[in-house]
Tab-separated table of C-alpha atoms and ligand atoms in Angstrom:
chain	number	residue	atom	x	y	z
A	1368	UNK	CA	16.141	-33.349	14.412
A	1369	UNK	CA	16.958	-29.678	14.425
A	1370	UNK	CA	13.350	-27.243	13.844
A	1371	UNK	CA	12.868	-25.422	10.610
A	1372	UNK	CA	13.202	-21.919	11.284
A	1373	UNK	CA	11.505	-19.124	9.050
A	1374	UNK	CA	11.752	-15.267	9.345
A	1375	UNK	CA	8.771	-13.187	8.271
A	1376	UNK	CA	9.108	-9.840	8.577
A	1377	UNK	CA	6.888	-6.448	7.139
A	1378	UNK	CA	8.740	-3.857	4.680
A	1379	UNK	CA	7.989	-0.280	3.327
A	1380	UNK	CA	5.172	1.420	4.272
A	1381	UNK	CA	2.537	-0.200	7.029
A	1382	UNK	CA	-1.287	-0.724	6.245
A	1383	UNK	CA	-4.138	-2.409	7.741
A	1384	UNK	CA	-3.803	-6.325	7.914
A	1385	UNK	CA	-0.292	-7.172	8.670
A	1386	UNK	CA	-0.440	-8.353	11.610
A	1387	UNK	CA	-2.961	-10.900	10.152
A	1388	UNK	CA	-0.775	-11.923	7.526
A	1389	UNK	CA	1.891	-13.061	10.232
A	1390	UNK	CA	-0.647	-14.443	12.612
A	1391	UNK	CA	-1.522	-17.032	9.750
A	1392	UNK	CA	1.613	-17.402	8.683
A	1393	UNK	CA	3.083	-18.439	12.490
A	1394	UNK	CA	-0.085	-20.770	12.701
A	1395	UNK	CA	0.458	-22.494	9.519
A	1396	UNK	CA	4.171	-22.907	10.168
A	1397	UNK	CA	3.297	-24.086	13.788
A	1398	UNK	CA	0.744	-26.744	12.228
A	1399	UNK	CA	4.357	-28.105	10.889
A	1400	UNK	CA	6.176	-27.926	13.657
A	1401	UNK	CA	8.250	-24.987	12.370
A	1402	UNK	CA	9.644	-21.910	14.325
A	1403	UNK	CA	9.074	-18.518	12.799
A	1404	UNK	CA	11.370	-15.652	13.949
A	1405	UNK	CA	9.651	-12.218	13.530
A	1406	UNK	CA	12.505	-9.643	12.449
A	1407	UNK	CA	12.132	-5.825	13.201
A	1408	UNK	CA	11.595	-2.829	11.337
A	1409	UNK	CA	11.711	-4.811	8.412
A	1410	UNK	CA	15.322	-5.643	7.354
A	1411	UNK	CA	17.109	-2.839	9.476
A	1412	UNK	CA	17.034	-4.622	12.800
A	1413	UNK	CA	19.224	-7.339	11.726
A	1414	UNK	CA	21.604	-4.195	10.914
A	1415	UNK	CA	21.611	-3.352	14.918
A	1416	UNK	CA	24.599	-4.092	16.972
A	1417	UNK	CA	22.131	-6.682	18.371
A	1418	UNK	CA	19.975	-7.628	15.847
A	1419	UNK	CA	16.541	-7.087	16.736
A	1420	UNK	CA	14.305	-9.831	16.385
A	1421	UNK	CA	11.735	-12.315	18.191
A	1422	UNK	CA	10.218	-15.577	18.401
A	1423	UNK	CA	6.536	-15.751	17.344
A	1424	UNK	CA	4.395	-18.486	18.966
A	1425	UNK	CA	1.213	-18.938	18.361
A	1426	UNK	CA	-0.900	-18.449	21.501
A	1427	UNK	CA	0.697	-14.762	21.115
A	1428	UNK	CA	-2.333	-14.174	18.503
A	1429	UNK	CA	-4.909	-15.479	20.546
A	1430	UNK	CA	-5.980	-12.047	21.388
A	1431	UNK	CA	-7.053	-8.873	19.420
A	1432	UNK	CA	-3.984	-8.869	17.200
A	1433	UNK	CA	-5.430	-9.657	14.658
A	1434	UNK	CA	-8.093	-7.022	14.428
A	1435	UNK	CA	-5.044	-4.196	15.248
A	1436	UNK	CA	-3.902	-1.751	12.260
A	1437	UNK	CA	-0.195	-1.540	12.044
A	1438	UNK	CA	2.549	-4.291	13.135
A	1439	UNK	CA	3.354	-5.381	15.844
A	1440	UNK	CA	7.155	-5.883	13.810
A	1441	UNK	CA	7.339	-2.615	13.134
A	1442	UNK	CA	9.127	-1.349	9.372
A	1443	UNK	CA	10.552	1.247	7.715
A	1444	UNK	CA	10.170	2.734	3.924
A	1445	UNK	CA	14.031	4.446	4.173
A	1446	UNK	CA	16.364	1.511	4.894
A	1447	UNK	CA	17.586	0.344	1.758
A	1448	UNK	CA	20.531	-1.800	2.864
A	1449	UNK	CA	22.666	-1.381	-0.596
A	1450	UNK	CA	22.016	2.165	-0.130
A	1451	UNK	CA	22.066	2.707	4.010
A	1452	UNK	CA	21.839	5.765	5.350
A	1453	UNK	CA	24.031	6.106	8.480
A	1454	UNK	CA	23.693	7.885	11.605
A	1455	UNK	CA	26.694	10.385	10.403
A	1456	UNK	CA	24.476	10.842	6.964
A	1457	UNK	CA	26.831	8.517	4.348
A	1458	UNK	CA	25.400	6.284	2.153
A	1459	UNK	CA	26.677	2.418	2.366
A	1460	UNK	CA	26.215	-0.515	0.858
A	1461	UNK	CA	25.594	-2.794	3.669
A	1462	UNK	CA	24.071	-5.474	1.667
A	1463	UNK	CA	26.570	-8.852	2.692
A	1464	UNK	CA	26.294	-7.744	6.117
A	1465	UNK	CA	22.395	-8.010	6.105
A	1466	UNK	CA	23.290	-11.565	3.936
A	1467	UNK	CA	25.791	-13.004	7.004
A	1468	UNK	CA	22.969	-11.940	9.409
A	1469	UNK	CA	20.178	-13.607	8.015
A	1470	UNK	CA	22.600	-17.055	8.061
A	1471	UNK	CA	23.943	-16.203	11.291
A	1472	UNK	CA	20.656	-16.827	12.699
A	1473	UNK	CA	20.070	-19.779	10.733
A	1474	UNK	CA	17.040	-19.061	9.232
A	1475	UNK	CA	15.556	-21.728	6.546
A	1476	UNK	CA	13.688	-19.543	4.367
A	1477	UNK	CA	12.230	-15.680	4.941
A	1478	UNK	CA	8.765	-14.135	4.023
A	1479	UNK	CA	8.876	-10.564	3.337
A	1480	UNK	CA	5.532	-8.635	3.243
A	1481	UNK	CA	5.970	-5.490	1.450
A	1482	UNK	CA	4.764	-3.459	-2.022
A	1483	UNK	CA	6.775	-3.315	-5.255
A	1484	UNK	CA	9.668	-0.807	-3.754
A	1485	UNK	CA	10.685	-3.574	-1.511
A	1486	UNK	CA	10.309	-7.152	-3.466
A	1487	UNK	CA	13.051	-5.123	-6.038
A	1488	UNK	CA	15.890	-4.900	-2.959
A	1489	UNK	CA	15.088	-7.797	-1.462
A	1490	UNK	CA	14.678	-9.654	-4.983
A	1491	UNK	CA	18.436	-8.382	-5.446
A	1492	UNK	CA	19.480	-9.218	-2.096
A	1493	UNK	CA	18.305	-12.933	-2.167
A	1494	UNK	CA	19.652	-13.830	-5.612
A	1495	UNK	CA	22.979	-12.297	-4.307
A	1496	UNK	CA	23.107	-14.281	-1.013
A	1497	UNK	CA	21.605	-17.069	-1.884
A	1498	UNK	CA	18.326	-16.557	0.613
A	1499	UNK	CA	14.921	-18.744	0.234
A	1500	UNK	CA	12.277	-15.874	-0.164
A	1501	UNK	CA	8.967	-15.600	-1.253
A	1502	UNK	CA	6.720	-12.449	-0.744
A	1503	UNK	CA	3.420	-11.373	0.597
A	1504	UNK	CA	2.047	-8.342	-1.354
A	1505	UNK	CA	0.751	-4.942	0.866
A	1506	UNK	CA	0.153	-1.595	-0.113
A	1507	UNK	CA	-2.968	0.438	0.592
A	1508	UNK	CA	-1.672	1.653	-3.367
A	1509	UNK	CA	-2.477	-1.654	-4.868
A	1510	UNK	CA	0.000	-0.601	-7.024
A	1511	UNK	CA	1.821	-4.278	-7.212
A	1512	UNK	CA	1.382	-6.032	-10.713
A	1513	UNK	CA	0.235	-9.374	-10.759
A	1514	UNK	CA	-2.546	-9.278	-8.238
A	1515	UNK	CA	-5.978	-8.126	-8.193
A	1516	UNK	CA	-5.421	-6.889	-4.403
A	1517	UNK	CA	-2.807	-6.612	-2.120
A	1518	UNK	CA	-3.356	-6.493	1.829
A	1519	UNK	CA	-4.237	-3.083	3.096
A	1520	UNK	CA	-5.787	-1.520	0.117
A	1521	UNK	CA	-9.884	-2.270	0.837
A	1522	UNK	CA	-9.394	-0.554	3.738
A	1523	UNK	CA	-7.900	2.321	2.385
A	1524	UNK	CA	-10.610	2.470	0.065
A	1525	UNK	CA	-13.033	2.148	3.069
A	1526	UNK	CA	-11.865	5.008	4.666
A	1527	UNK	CA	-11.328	6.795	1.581
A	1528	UNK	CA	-15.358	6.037	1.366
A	1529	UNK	CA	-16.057	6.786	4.385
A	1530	UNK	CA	-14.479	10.211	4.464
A	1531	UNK	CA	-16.669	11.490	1.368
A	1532	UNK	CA	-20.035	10.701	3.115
A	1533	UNK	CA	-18.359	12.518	5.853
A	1534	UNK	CA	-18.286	15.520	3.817
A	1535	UNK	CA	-21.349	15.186	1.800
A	1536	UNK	CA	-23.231	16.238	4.706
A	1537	UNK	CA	-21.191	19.442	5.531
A	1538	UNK	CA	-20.720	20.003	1.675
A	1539	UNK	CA	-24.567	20.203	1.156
A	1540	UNK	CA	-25.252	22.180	4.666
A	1541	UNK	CA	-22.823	25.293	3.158
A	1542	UNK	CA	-23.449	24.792	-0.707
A	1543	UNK	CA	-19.815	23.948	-1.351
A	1544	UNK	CA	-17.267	22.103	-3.590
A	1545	UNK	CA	-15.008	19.278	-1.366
A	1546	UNK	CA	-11.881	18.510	-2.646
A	1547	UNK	CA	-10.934	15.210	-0.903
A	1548	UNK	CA	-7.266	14.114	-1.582
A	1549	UNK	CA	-6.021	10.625	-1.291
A	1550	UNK	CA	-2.895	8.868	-1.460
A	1551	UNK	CA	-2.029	6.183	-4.201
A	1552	UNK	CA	1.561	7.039	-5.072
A	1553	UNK	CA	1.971	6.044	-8.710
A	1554	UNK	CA	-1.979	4.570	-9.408
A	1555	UNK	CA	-5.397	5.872	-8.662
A	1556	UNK	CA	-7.188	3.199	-7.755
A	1557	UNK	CA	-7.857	4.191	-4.123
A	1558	UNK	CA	-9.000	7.698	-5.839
A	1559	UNK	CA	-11.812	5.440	-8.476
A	1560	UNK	CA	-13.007	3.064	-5.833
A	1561	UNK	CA	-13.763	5.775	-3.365
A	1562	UNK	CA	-14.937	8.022	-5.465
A	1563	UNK	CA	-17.320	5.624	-7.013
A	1564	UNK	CA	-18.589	4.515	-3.924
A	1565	UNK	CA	-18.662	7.725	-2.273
A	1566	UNK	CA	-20.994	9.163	-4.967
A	1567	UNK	CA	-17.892	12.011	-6.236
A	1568	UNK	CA	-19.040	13.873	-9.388
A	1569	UNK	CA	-15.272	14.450	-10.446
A	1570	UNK	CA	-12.422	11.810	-9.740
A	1571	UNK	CA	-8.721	12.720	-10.785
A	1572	UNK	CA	-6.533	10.087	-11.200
A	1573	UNK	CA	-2.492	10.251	-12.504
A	1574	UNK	CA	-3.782	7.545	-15.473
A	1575	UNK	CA	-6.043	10.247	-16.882
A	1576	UNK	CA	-5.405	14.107	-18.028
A	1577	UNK	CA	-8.065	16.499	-16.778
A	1578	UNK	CA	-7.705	20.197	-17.176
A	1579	UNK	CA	-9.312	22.934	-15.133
A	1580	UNK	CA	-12.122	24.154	-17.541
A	1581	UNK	CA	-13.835	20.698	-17.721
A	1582	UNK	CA	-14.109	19.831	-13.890
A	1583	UNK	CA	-15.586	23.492	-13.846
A	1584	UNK	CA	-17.626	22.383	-16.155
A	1585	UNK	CA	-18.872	19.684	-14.180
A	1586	UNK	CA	-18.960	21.555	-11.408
A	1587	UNK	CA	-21.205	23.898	-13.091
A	1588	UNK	CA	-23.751	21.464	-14.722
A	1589	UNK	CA	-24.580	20.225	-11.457
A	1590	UNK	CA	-25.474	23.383	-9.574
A	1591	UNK	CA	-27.460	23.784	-13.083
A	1592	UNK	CA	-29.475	20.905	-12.240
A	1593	UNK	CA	-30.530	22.024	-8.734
A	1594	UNK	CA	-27.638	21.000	-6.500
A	1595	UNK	CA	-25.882	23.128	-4.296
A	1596	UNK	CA	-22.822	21.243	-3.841
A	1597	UNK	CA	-20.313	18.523	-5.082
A	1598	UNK	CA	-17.788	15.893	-4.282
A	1599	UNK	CA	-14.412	15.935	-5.899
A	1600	UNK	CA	-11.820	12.940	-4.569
A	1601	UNK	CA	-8.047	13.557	-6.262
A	1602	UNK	CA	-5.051	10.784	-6.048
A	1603	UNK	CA	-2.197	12.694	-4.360
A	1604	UNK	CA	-0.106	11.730	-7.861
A	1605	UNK	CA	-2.128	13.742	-9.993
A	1606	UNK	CA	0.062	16.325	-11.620
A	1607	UNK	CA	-1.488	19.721	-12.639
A	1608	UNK	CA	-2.549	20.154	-16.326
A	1609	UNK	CA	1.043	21.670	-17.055
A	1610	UNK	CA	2.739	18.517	-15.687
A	1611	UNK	CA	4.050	19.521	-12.756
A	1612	UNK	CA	4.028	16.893	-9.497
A	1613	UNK	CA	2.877	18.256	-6.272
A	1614	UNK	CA	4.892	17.085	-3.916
A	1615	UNK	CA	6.983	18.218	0.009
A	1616	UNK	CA	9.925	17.757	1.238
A	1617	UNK	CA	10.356	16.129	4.852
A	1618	UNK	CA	13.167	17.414	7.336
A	1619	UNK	CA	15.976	15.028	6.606
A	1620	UNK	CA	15.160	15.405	2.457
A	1621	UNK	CA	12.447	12.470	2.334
A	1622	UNK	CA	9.919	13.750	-0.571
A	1623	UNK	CA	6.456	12.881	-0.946
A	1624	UNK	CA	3.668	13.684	-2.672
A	1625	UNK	CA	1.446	16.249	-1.215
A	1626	UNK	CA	-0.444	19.387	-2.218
A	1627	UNK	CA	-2.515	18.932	-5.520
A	1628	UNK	CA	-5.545	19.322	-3.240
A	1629	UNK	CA	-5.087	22.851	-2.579
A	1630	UNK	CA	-3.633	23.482	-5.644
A	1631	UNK	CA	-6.967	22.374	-7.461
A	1632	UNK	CA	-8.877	24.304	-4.363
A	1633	UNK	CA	-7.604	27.500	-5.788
A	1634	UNK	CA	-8.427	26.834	-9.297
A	1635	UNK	CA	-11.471	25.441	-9.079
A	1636	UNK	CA	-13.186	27.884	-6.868
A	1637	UNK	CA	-11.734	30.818	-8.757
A	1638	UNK	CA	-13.093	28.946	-12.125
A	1639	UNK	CA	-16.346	28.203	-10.600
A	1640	UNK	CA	-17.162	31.258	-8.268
A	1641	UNK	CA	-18.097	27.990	-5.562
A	1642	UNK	CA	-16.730	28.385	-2.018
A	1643	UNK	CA	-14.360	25.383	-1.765
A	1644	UNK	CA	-12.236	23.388	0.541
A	1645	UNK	CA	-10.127	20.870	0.761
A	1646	UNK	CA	-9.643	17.906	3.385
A	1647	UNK	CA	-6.104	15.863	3.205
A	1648	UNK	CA	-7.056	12.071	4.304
A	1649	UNK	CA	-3.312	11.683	4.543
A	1650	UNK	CA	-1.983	8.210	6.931
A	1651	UNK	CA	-5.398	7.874	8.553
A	1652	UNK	CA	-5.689	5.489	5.126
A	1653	UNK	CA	-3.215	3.238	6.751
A	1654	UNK	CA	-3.789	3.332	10.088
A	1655	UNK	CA	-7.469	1.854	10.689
A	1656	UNK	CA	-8.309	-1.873	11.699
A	1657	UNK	CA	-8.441	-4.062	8.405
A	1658	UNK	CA	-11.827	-4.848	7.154
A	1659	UNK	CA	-12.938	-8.277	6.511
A	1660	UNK	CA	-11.499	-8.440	3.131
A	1661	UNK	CA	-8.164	-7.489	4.447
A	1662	UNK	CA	-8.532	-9.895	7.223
A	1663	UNK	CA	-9.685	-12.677	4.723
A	1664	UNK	CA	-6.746	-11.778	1.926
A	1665	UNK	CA	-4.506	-11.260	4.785
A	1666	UNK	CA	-5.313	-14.995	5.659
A	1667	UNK	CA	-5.256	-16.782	2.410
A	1668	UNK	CA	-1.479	-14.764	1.732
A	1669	UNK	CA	-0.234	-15.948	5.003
A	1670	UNK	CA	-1.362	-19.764	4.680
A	1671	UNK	CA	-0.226	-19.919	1.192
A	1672	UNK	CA	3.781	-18.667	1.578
A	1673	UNK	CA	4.103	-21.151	4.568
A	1674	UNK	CA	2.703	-24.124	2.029
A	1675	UNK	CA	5.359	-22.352	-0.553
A	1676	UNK	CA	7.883	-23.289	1.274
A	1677	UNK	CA	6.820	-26.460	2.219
A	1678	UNK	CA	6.873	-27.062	-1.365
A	1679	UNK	CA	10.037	-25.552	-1.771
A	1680	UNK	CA	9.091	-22.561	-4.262
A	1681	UNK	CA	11.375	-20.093	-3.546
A	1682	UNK	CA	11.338	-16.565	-5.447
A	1683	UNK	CA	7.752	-16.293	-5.484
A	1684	UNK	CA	4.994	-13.768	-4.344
A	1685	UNK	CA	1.849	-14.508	-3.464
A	1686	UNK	CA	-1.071	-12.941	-5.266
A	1687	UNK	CA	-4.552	-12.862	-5.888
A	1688	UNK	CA	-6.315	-13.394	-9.043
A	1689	UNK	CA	-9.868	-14.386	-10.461
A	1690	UNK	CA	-10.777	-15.256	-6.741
A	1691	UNK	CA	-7.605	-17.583	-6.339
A	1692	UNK	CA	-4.685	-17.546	-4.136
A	1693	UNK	CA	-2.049	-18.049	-6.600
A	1694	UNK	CA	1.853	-17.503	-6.617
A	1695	UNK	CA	3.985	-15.324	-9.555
A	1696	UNK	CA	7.174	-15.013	-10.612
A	1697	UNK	CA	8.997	-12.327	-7.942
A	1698	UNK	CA	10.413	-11.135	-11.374
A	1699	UNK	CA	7.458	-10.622	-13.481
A	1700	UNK	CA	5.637	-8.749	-10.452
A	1701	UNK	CA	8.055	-6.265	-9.803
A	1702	UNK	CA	8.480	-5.332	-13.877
A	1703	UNK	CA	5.681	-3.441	-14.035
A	1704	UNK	CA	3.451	-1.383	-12.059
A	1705	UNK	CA	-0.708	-1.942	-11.677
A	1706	UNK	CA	-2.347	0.810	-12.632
A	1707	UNK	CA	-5.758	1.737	-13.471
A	1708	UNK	CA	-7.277	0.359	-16.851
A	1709	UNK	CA	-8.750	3.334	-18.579
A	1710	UNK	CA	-10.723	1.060	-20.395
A	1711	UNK	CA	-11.489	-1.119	-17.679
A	1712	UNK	CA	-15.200	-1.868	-16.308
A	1713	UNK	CA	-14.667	0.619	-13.242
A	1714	UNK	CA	-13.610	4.236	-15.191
A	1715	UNK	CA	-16.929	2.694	-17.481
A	1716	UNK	CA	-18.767	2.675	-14.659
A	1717	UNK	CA	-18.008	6.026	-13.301
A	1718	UNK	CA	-18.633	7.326	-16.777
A	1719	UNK	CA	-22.051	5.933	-16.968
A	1720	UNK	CA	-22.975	7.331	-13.579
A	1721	UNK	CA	-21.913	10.742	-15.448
A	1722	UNK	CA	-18.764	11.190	-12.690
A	1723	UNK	CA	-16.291	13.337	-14.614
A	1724	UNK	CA	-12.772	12.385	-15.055
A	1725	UNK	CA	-12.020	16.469	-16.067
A	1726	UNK	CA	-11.367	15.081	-19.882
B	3225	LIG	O1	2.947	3.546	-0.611
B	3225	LIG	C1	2.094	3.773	0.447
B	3225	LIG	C2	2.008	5.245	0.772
B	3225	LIG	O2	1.050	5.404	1.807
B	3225	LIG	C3	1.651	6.141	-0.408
B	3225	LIG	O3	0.294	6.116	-0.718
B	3225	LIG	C4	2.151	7.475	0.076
B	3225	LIG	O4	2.481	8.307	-1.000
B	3225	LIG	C5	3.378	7.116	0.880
B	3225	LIG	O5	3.237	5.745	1.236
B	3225	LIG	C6	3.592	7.928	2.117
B	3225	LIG	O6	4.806	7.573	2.685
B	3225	LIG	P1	5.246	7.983	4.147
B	3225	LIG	O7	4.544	7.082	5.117
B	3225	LIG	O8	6.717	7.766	4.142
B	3225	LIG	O9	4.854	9.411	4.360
């Protein structure tokens, strides 16, 4: 009898715990006797002349893999195939071609381990060709709807932790104000969890208007109560009190967000009178080793889209709720995006430890 062969492959933006979502997805298929073909640079390999692609086995994770930020598949965050870019700059619609690869290689069913962005063109392109998918959810954002976590965000948030009891230290040694900017590109969770943990007196999150006079405020109530410094940790989607997004333009035309740090830097030490600066945390988010609860969530994903398809639930992602592995409607995740809960127990929290939010 001819093996089952699945594809798994990593989309959009990389994190930390990838490569342990496809090491327990290859050793879960393998525990079925099943091949799994590990596709490059997300979807755009099978675009190559030769379509880029190879065999996963499972002794190949014996090692450190696991424990490695990154993926070992590579991916790519610009490679929409119904809107390609090619090499000579026109846009193409090379969706049926990416279709008759996938069944050229005579793949059973695909995993796809990717944030929000991605599930909606892949959602589109399955439905259209017909494709057995079900999705693993990743984004240091945990921006996707439907799931408590997604892979890669508690270590974002570690480092994000991390970086502000890095600059506590140097904060209180030259009596200034830190401005530590994160990423989260349309939620502020990483911004919260950090900041809560990393003992900020103001967080600024996109959910939540701030303007300039009350963070100076802030700023100025504790140097009234005898300190001479203090912690402020913005999401890079903040916009300023006018409205306006921060954002920069990469060679080629990519824009990202990028810049409300220094903008607030500028306002808040000529408000204040306080000598401030302002530290960028930037990909060093993505880039570490995942922490335990990656590694665990990472784990749990992996095992469960293998058994999905042993079921034969197709259209499906994966996702984590009231400590559960549990799958969703592909659909219903991608409708909406998770954002903070103003009124949720964590922006209470950091209210009762009297962090400002800049209201
Ligand atoms: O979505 C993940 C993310 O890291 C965002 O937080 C950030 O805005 C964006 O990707 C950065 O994208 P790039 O890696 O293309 O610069």
């Amino acid at each position: 009898m001819k093996k089952k062969k699945i594809a798994i492959f990593t989309s959009g933006g990389d994190c930390a715990g990838l490569n342990a979502v496809v090491r327990a997805a290859v050793l879960r298929a393998d525990s079925f006797g099943w091949e799994v073909v590990g596709l490059l640079n997300g979807t755009a390999g099978l675009l190559e002349k030769k379509p880029q692609y190879k065999i996963l086995k499972p002794e190949q994770f014996n090692g450190n893999i696991m424990r490695m930020g990154g993926t070992i598949l590579g991916t790519t965050n610009s490679r929409d195939p119904f809107a390609y870019k090619m090499d000579n700059g026109a846009i193409v619609d090379r969706s049926d071609e990416l279709i008759k690869a996938f069944k050229d290689l005579e793949i059973d069913s695909i995993i796809g381990i990717g944030g929000d962005g991605s599930f909606a063109i892949l959602n589109k392109l399955v439905n259209q060709g017909g494709l057995n998918f079900v999705a693993i959810p990743k984004t240091i954002d945990n921006d996707v709807f439907m799931t408590d976590f997604s892979v890669g965000y508690d270590t974002a948030v570690s480092v994000a932790t991390e970086a502000l009891d890095r600059l506590q230290p140097t904060a209180a040694s030259h009596d200034r104000v830190m401005i530590l900017e994160v990423m989260g590109r349309d939620a502020g969770h990483i911004a919260l969890n950090a900041g809560i943990a990393g003992g900020a007196d103001v967080i600024l999150i996109p959910e939540i208007k701030y303007s300039i006079e009350k963070i100076a405020q802030k700023i100025k109530e504790v140097k009234a109560d005898g300190r001479n410094f203090a912690l402020i940790i913005v999401s890079e989607a903040v916009k300023t009190p006018e409205g306006k997004k921060h954002e920069v333009v990469y060679h080629g035309g990519e824009t990202r967000y990028g810049g409300i740090g220094d903008y607030l830097g500028v306002k808040i030490a000529k408000a204040t009178g306080s000598e401030t600066r302002v530290t960028v945390l930037g990909h060093v988010q993505r880039g570490a080793g995942p922490s335990y609860n990656d590694r665990l969530l990472a784990s749990a994903f992996g095992v469960r889209a293998v058994d999905l398809i042993k079921e034969g639930k197709f259209g499906r992602m994966v996702a984590w709720q009231n400590e559960n592995v549990v799958d969703v409607a592909i659909e219903d995740a991608i409708a909406k995006c998770h954002t903070v809960d103003i009124d949720g127990m964590l922006v209470h929290t950091a209210r009762a430890l009297g962090i400002s939010f800049g209201e």
